[in-house]
């Protein structure tokens, strides 16, 4: 996807976007600091980056719906990938 995930040091969640590569399909849609809310309807808001990466890898051959919570907002944005 071209994004990097991170958690605050010593914490399990919430996982947030720490970088977006310029060639990513999500460039301009997802921003540094946005938090993961769900993947295909599964709540991932309290999962750490390793757990989310495992889910994403398991579903890598399929289209996914990922919902992010923007850094500066409480409104969720759904992005189809």
One Martini backbone bead per residue (centre of mass of N, CA, C, O) as a GRO file, in nm:
protein
   81
    1UNK     BB    1   0.050   0.066  -0.011
    2UNK     BB    2   0.268   0.284   0.103
    3UNK     BB    3   0.268   0.246   0.423
    4UNK     BB    4   0.336   0.341   0.758
    5UNK     BB    5   0.346   0.202   1.082
    6UNK     BB    6   0.248   0.304   1.426
    7UNK     BB    7   0.342   0.339   1.768
    8UNK     BB    8   0.366   0.422   2.065
    9UNK     BB    9   0.582   0.390   2.292
   10UNK     BB   10   0.470   0.108   2.472
   11UNK     BB   11   0.223   0.061   2.276
   12UNK     BB   12  -0.052  -0.091   2.109
   13UNK     BB   13  -0.238   0.167   2.086
   14UNK     BB   14  -0.296   0.330   1.831
   15UNK     BB   15  -0.269   0.300   1.499
   16UNK     BB   16  -0.056   0.480   1.275
   17UNK     BB   17   0.049   0.694   1.038
   18UNK     BB   18   0.401   0.765   0.954
   19UNK     BB   19   0.384   0.712   0.631
   20UNK     BB   20   0.374   0.830   0.278
   21UNK     BB   21   0.419   0.737  -0.023
   22UNK     BB   22   0.415   0.893  -0.327
   23UNK     BB   23   0.325   0.606  -0.485
   24UNK     BB   24   0.076   0.574  -0.339
   25UNK     BB   25  -0.267   0.510  -0.351
   26UNK     BB   26  -0.296   0.702  -0.074
   27UNK     BB   27  -0.204   0.955  -0.176
   28UNK     BB   28  -0.399   1.223  -0.039
   29UNK     BB   29  -0.590   1.037   0.165
   30UNK     BB   30  -0.353   0.980   0.356
   31UNK     BB   31  -0.212   1.068   0.679
   32UNK     BB   32  -0.016   1.163   0.902
   33UNK     BB   33  -0.184   1.030   1.201
   34UNK     BB   34  -0.370   0.845   1.106
   35UNK     BB   35  -0.615   0.613   1.207
   36UNK     BB   36  -0.707   0.297   1.263
   37UNK     BB   37  -1.032   0.133   1.259
   38UNK     BB   38  -1.078  -0.058   0.988
   39UNK     BB   39  -1.108  -0.397   0.836
   40UNK     BB   40  -1.363  -0.521   0.689
   41UNK     BB   41  -1.523  -0.445   0.977
   42UNK     BB   42  -1.275  -0.472   1.157
   43UNK     BB   43  -1.166  -0.389   1.458
   44UNK     BB   44  -0.836  -0.196   1.491
   45UNK     BB   45  -0.806   0.044   1.709
   46UNK     BB   46  -0.634  -0.160   1.934
   47UNK     BB   47  -0.415  -0.234   1.748
   48UNK     BB   48  -0.120  -0.314   1.643
   49UNK     BB   49   0.095  -0.309   1.381
   50UNK     BB   50   0.136  -0.616   1.365
   51UNK     BB   51  -0.162  -0.700   1.350
   52UNK     BB   52  -0.234  -0.534   1.097
   53UNK     BB   53  -0.023  -0.657   0.908
   54UNK     BB   54  -0.138  -0.943   0.920
   55UNK     BB   55  -0.413  -0.879   0.799
   56UNK     BB   56  -0.310  -0.753   0.533
   57UNK     BB   57  -0.152  -1.004   0.434
   58UNK     BB   58  -0.397  -1.202   0.430
   59UNK     BB   59  -0.548  -0.975   0.216
   60UNK     BB   60  -0.360  -0.906  -0.044
   61UNK     BB   61  -0.554  -1.053  -0.281
   62UNK     BB   62  -0.766  -0.833  -0.187
   63UNK     BB   63  -1.013  -0.634  -0.149
   64UNK     BB   64  -1.026  -0.341   0.067
   65UNK     BB   65  -1.157  -0.193   0.367
   66UNK     BB   66  -1.039   0.117   0.494
   67UNK     BB   67  -1.051   0.282   0.808
   68UNK     BB   68  -0.999   0.619   0.894
   69UNK     BB   69  -0.878   0.855   1.134
   70UNK     BB   70  -0.830   1.161   1.140
   71UNK     BB   71  -0.628   1.361   1.317
   72UNK     BB   72  -0.839   1.636   1.296
   73UNK     BB   73  -1.076   1.414   1.347
   74UNK     BB   74  -1.390   1.218   1.399
   75UNK     BB   75  -1.411   1.152   1.109
   76UNK     BB   76  -1.456   0.903   0.882
   77UNK     BB   77  -1.259   0.739   0.620
   78UNK     BB   78  -1.318   0.561   0.334
   79UNK     BB   79  -1.100   0.319   0.170
   80UNK     BB   80  -1.048   0.172  -0.131
   81UNK     BB   81  -0.818  -0.115  -0.230
   0.00000   0.00000   0.00000
